[in-house]
mmCIF file of C-alpha atoms in Angstrom:
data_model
loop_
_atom_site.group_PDB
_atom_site.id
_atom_site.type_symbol
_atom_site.label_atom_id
_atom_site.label_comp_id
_atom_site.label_asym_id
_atom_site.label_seq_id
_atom_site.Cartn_x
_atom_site.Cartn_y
_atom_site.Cartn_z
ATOM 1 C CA UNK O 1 -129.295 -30.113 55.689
ATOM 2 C CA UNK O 2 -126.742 -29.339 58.290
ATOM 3 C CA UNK O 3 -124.974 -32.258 60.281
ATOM 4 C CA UNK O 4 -122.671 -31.218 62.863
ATOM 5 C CA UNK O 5 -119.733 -33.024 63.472
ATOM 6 C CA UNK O 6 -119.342 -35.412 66.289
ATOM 7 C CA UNK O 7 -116.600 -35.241 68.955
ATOM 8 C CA UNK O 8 -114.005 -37.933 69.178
ATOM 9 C CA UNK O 9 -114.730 -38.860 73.064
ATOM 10 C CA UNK O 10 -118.362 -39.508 71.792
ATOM 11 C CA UNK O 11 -117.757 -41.518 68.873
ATOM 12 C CA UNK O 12 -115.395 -43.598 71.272
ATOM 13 C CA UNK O 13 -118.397 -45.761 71.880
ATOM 14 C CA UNK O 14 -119.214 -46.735 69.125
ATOM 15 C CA UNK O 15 -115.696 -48.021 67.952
ATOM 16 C CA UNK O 16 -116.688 -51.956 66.532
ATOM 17 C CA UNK O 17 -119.174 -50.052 64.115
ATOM 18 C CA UNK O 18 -118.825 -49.252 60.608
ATOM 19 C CA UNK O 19 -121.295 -46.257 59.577
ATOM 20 C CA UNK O 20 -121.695 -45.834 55.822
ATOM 21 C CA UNK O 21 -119.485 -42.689 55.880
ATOM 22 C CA UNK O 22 -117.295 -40.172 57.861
ATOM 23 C CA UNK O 23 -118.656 -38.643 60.669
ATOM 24 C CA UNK O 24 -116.024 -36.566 61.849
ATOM 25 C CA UNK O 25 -116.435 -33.412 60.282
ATOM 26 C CA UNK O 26 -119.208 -30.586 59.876
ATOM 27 C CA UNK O 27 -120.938 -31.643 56.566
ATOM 28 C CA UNK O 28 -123.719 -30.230 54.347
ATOM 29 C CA UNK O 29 -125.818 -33.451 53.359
ATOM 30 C CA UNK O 30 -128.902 -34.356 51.279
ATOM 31 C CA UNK O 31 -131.711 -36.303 51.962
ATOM 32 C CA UNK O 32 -131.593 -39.191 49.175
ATOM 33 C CA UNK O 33 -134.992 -41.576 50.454
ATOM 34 C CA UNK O 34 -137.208 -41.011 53.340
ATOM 35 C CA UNK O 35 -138.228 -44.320 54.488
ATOM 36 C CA UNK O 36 -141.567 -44.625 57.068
ATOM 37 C CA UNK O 37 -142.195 -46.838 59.869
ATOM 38 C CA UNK O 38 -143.461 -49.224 57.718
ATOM 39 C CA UNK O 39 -140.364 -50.292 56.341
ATOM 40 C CA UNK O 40 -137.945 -48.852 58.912
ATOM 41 C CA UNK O 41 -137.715 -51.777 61.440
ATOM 42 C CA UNK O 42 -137.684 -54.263 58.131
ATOM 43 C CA UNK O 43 -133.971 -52.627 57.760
ATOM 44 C CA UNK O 44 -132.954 -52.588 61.137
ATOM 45 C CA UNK O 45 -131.156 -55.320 62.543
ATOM 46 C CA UNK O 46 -132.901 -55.436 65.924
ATOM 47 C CA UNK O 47 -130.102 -57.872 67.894
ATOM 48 C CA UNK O 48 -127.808 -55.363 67.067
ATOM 49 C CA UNK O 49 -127.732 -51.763 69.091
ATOM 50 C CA UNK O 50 -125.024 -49.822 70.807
ATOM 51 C CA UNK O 51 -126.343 -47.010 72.853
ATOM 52 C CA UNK O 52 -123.842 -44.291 74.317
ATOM 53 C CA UNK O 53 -124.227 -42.042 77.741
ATOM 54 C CA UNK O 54 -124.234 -39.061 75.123
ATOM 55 C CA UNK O 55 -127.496 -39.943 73.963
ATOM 56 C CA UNK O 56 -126.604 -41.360 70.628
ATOM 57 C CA UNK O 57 -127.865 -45.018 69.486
ATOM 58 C CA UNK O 58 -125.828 -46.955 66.953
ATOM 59 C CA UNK O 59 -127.969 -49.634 64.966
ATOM 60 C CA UNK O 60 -126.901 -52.232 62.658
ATOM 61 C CA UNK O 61 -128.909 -52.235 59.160
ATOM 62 C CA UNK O 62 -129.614 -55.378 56.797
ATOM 63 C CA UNK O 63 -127.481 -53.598 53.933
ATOM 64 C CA UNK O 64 -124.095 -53.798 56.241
ATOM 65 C CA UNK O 65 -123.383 -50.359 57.276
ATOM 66 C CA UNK O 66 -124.437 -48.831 61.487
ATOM 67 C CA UNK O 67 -126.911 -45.959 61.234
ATOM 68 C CA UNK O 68 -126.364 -43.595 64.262
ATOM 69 C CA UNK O 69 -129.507 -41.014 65.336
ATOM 70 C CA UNK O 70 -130.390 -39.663 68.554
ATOM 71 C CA UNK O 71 -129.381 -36.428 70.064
ATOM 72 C CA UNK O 72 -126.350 -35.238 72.846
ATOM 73 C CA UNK O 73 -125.630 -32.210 74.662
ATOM 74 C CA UNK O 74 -123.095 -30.136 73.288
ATOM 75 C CA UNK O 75 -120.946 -28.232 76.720
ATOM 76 C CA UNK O 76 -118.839 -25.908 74.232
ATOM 77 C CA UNK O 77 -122.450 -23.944 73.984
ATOM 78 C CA UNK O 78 -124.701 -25.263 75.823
ATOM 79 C CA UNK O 79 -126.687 -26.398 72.813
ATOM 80 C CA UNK O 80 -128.720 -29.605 72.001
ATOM 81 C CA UNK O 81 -127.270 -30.949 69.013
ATOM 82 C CA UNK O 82 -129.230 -33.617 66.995
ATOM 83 C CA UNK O 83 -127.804 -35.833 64.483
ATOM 84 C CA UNK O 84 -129.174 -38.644 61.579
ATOM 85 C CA UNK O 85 -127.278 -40.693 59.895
ATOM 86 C CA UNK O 86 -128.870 -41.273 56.680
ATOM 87 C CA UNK O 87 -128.237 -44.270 54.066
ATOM 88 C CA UNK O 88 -128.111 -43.088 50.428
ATOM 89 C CA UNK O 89 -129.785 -45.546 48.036
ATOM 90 C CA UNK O 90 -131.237 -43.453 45.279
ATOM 91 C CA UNK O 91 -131.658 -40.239 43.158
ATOM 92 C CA UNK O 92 -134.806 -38.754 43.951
ATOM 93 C CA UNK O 93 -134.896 -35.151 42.953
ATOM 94 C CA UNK O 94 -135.525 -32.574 45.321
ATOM 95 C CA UNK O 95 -138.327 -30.981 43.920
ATOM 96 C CA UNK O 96 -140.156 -34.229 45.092
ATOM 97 C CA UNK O 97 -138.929 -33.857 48.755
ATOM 98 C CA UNK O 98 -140.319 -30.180 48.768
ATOM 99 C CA UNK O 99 -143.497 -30.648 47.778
ATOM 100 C CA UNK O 100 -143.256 -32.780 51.779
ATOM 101 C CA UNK O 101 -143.804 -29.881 53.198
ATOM 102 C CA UNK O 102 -144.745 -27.107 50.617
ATOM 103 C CA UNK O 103 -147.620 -25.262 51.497
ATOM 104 C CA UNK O 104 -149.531 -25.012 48.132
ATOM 105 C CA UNK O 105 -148.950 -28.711 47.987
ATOM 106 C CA UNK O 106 -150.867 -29.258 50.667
ATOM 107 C CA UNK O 107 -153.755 -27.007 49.912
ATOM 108 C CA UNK O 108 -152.614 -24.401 52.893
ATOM 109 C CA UNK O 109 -153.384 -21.605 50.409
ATOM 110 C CA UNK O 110 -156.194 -20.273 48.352
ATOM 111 C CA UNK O 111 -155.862 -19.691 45.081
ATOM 112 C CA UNK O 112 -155.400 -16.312 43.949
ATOM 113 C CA UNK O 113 -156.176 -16.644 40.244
ATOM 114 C CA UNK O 114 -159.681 -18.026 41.096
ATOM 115 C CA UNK O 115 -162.359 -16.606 38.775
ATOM 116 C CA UNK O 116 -164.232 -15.110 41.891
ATOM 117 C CA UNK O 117 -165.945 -11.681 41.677
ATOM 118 C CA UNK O 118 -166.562 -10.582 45.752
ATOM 119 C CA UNK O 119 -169.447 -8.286 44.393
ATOM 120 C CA UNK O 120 -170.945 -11.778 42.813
ATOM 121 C CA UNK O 121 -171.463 -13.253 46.896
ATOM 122 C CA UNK O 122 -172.122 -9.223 47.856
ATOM 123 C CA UNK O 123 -175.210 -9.171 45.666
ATOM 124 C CA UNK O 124 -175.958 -13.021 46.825
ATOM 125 C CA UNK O 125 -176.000 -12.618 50.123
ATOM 126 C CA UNK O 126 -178.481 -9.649 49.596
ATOM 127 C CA UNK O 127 -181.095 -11.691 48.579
ATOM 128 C CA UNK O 128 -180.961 -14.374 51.325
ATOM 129 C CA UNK O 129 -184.408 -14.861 53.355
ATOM 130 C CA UNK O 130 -185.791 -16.572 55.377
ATOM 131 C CA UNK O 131 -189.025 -18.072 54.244
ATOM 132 C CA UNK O 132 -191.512 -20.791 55.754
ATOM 133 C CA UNK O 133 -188.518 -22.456 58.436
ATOM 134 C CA UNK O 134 -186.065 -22.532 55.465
ATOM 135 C CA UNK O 135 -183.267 -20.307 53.858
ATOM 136 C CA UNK O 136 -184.368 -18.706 50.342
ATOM 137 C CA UNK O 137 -181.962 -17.856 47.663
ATOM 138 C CA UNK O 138 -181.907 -16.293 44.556
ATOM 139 C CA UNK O 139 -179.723 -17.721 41.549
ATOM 140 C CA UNK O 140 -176.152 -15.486 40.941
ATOM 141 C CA UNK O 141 -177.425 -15.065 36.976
ATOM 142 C CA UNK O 142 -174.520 -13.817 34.449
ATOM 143 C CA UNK O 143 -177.209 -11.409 33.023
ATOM 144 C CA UNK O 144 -175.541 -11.576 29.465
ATOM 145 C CA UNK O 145 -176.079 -15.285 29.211
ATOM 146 C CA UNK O 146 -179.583 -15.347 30.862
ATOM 147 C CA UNK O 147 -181.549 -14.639 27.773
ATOM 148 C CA UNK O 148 -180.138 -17.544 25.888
ATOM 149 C CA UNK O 149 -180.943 -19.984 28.272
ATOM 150 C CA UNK O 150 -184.067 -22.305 26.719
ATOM 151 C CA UNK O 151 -184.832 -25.658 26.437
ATOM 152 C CA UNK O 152 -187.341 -27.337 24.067
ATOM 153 C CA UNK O 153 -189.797 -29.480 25.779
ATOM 154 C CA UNK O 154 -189.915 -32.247 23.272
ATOM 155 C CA UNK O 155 -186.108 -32.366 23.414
ATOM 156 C CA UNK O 156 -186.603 -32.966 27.979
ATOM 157 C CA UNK O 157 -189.701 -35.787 27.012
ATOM 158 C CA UNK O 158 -187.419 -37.588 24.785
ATOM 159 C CA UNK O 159 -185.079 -37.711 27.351
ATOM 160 C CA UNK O 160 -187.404 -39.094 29.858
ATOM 161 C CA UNK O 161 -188.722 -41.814 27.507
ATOM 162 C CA UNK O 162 -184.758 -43.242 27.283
ATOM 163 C CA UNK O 163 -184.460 -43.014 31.116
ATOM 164 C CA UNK O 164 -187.439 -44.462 31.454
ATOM 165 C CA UNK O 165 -186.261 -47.270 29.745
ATOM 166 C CA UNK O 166 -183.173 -47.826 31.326
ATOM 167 C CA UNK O 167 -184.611 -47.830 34.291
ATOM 168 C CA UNK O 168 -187.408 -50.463 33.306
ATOM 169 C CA UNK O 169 -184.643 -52.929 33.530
ATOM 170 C CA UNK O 170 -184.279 -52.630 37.393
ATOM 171 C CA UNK O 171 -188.033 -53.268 38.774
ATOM 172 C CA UNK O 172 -186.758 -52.649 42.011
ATOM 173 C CA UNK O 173 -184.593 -49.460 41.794
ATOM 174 C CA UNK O 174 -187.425 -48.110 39.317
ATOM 175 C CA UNK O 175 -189.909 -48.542 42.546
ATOM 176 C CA UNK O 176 -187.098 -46.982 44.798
ATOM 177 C CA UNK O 177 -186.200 -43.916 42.343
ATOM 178 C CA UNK O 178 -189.926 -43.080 41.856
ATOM 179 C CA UNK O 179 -190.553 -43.409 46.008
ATOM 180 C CA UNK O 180 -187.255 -41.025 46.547
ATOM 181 C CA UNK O 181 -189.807 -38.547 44.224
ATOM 182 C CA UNK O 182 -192.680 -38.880 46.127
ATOM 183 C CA UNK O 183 -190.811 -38.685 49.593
ATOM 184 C CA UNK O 184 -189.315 -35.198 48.536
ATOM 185 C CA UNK O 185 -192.537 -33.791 47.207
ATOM 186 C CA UNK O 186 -194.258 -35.113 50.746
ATOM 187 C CA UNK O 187 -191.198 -32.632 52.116
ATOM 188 C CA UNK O 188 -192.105 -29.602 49.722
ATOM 189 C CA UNK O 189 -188.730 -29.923 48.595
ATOM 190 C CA UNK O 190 -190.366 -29.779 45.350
ATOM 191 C CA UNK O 191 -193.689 -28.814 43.490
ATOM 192 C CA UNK O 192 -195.933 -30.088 40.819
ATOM 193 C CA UNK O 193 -196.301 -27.265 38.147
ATOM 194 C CA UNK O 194 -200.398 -27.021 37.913
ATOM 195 C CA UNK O 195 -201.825 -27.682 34.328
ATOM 196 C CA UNK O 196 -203.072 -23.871 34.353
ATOM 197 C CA UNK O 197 -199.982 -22.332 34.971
ATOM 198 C CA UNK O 198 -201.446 -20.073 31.849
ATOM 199 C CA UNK O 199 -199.397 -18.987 28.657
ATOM 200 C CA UNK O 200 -198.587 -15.723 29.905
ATOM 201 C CA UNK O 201 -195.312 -16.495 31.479
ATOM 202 C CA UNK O 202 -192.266 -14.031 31.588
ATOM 203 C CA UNK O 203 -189.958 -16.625 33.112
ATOM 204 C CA UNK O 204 -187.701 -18.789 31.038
ATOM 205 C CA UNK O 205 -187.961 -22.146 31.475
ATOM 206 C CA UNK O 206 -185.531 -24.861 31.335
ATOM 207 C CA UNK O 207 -185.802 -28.676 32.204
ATOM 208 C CA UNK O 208 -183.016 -30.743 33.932
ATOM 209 C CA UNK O 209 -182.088 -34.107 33.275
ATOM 210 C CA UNK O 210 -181.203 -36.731 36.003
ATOM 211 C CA UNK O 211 -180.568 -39.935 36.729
ATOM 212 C CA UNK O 212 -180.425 -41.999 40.027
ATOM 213 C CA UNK O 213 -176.881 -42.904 41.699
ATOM 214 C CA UNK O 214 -177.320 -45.892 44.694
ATOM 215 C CA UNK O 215 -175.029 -46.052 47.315
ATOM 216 C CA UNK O 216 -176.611 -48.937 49.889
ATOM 217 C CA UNK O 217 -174.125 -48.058 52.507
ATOM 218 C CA UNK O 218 -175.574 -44.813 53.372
ATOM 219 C CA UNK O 219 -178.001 -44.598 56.111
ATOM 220 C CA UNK O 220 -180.326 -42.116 55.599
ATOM 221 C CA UNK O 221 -180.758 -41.658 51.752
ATOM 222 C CA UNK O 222 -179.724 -44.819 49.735
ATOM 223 C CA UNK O 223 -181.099 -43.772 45.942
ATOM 224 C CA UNK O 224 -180.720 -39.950 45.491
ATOM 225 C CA UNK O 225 -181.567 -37.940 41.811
ATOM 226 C CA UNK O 226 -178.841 -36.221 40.598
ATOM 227 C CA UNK O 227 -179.510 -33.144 38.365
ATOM 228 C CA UNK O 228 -177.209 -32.716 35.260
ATOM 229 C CA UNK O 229 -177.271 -28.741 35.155
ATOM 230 C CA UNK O 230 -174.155 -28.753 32.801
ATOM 231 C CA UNK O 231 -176.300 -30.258 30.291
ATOM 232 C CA UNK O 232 -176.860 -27.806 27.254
ATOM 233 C CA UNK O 233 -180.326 -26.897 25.963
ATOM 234 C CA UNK O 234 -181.349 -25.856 21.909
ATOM 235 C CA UNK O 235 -178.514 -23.925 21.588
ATOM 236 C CA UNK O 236 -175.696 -25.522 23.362
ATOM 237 C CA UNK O 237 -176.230 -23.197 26.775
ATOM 238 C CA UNK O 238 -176.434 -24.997 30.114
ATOM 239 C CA UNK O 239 -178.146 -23.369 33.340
ATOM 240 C CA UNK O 240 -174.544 -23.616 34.444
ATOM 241 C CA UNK O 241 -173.393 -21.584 31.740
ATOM 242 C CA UNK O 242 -175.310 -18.713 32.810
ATOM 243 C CA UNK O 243 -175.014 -18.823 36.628
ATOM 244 C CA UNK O 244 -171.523 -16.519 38.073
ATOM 245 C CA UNK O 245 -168.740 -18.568 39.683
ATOM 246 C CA UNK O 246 -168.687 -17.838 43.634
ATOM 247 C CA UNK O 247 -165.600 -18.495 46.072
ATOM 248 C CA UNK O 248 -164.717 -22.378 46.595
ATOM 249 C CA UNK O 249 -166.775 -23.495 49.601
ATOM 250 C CA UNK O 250 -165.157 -26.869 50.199
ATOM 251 C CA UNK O 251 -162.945 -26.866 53.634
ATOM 252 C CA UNK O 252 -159.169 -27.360 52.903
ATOM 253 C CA UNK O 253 -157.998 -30.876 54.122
ATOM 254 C CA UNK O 254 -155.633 -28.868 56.003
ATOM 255 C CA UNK O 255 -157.972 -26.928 58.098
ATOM 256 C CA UNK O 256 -160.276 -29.793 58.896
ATOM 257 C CA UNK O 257 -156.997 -31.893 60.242
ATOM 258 C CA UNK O 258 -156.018 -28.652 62.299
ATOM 259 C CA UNK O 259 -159.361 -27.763 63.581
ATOM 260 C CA UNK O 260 -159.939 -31.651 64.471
ATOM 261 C CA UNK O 261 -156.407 -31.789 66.453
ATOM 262 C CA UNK O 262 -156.862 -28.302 68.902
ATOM 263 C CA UNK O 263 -160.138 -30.028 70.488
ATOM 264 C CA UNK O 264 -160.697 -32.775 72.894
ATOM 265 C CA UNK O 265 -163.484 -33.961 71.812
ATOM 266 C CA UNK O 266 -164.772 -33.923 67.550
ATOM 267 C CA UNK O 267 -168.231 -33.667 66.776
ATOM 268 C CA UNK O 268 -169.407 -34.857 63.185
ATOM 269 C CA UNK O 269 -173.074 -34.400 61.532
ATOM 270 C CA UNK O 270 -174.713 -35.620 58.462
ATOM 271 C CA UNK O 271 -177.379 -33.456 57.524
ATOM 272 C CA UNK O 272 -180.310 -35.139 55.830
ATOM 273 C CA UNK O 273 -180.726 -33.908 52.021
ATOM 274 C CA UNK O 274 -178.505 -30.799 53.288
ATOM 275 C CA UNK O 275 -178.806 -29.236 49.496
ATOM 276 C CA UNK O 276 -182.526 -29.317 49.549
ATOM 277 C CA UNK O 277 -182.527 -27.590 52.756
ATOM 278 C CA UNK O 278 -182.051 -24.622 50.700
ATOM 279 C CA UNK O 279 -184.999 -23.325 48.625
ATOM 280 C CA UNK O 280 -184.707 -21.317 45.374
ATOM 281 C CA UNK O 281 -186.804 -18.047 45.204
ATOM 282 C CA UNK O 282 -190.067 -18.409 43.096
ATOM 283 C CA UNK O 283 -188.641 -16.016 39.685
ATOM 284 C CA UNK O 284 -185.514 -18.870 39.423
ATOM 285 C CA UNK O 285 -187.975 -21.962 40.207
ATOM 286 C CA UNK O 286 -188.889 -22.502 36.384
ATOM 287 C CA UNK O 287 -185.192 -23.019 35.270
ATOM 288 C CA UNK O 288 -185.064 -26.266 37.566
ATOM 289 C CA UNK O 289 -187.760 -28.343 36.119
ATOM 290 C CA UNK O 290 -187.899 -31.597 35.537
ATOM 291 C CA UNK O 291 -190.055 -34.339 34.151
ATOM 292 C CA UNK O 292 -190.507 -37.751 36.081
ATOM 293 C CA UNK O 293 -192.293 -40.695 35.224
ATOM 294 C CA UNK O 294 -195.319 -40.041 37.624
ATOM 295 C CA UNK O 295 -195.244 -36.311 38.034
ATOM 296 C CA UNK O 296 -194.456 -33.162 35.876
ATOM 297 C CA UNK O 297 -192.518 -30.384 37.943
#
């Protein structure tokens, strides 16, 4: 960083202080610490200021030597020169400093190595309908993997027996987690799978396992079933094993700050059960079952 030097008639004001080094000169200096507003005024001596008709304000620190900032017109050309007198009290390397302001740092930029295929959303966004007031979609399958995909039914049972006793533990969240599966069947977010669904079936099935997660401070759903797709089956394939990878839909941090700053006024939503909003066509619906303790979907 550049620091210009400052003239003689300016620095005239400011001759009963002692600044930490010499200001006279044009001088290429580092940045050694950045300290925040936090701890700024905790090493500023606040009895003792000089302030010149240049614009420049000489302050007194707690470690001895004046710090001068501010800024003063330059009439040689006219410019606004601006100047900071920094204290050095440690190595930090500058690698550190730049990540400050680096733009990958700060998520700014998408990555370009991302394992995303645009012909994977092409072909998804094909099969989008709308069906019965909600948005239908059809899995992204990695056809090579899809035949693999198969999970004994045994193997999901015994899984529900050991939840089941976990959960007998907790009377109360047992009540709760088996009302959160009523509530979304009420909702046709899901479906019981009828006891004649016949033994012709071309569909794979597959069986999720889940497990409740509370969170009391939320107001609209405070026990919620979370599916473990990324658990294997038989033969060590999980539903998320054969599904494509799509573009990252999560909003940069970045953006969201941006976008919230150019508006007067910010408008935030919370959309009830926003993923089950979305319903899966009928040929994918038999790779997300599940077994509960009152109801078989």
């Amino acid at each position: 960083m550049f620091r210009p030097a400052i003239p003689m008639d300016v620095l005239s004001h400011f001759q009963e202080c002692t600044f930490s080094e010499d200001i006279h000169g044009d001088k290429n200096v580092s940045i050694d610490i950045l300290i925040g507003q936090d701890y700024y005024w905790k090493l500023i001596k606040t009895d003792s200021c000089v302030c010149s008709p240049s614009g420049l304000v000489a302050q007194e620190t707690v470690l001895g030597p004046w710090v001068l900032s501010g800024a003063y017109s330059n009439p040689s050309n006219n410019a606004l020169d601006f100047c900071r007198q920094l204290l050095c009290l440690t190595d930090i390397p500058q690698s550190d400093f730049r990540k400050l302001w680096d733009l990958e740092y700060l998520e700014c930029c998408h990555d370009k190595n991302a394992p995303y295929e645009p012909r994977v959303m092409k072909e998804f966004s094909k099969k989008i309908e709308y069906v019965d007031n909600r948005y239908q979609v059809a899995l992204p399958w990695v056809e090579s993997k899809m035949p693999q995909l198969r999970c004994k039914e045994s193997q999901s049972r015994q899984r529900l027996d050991n939840h089941e006793r976990k959960l007998s533990r907790d009377k109360i969240l047992k009540t709760g987690y088996d009302d959160v599966f009523r509530k979304i069947e009420a909702d046709s977010f899901i479906e019981e799978v009828p006891l004649d669904e016949g033994q012709n079936m071309t569909n794979s099935k597959f069986y999720l396992p889940h497990r409740p997660v509370v969170k009391m401070s939320s107001f609209s759903t405070k026990i919620r079933p979370v599916f473990d797709a990324s658990a294997s089956g038989s033969n060590t394939i999980s539903l998320n094993h054969c599904k494509e990878t799509g573009p990252n839909l999560l909003p940069l941090l970045s953006d969201v700050v941006m976008r919230f700053r150019r508006h007067k006024v910010a408008l935030c939503f919370d959309i009830e059960k926003a993923f089950l909003q979305i319903s899966v066509g009928p040929e994918d619906r038999d790779v997300h079952r599940f077994f509960s303790g009152r109801l078989t979907t």
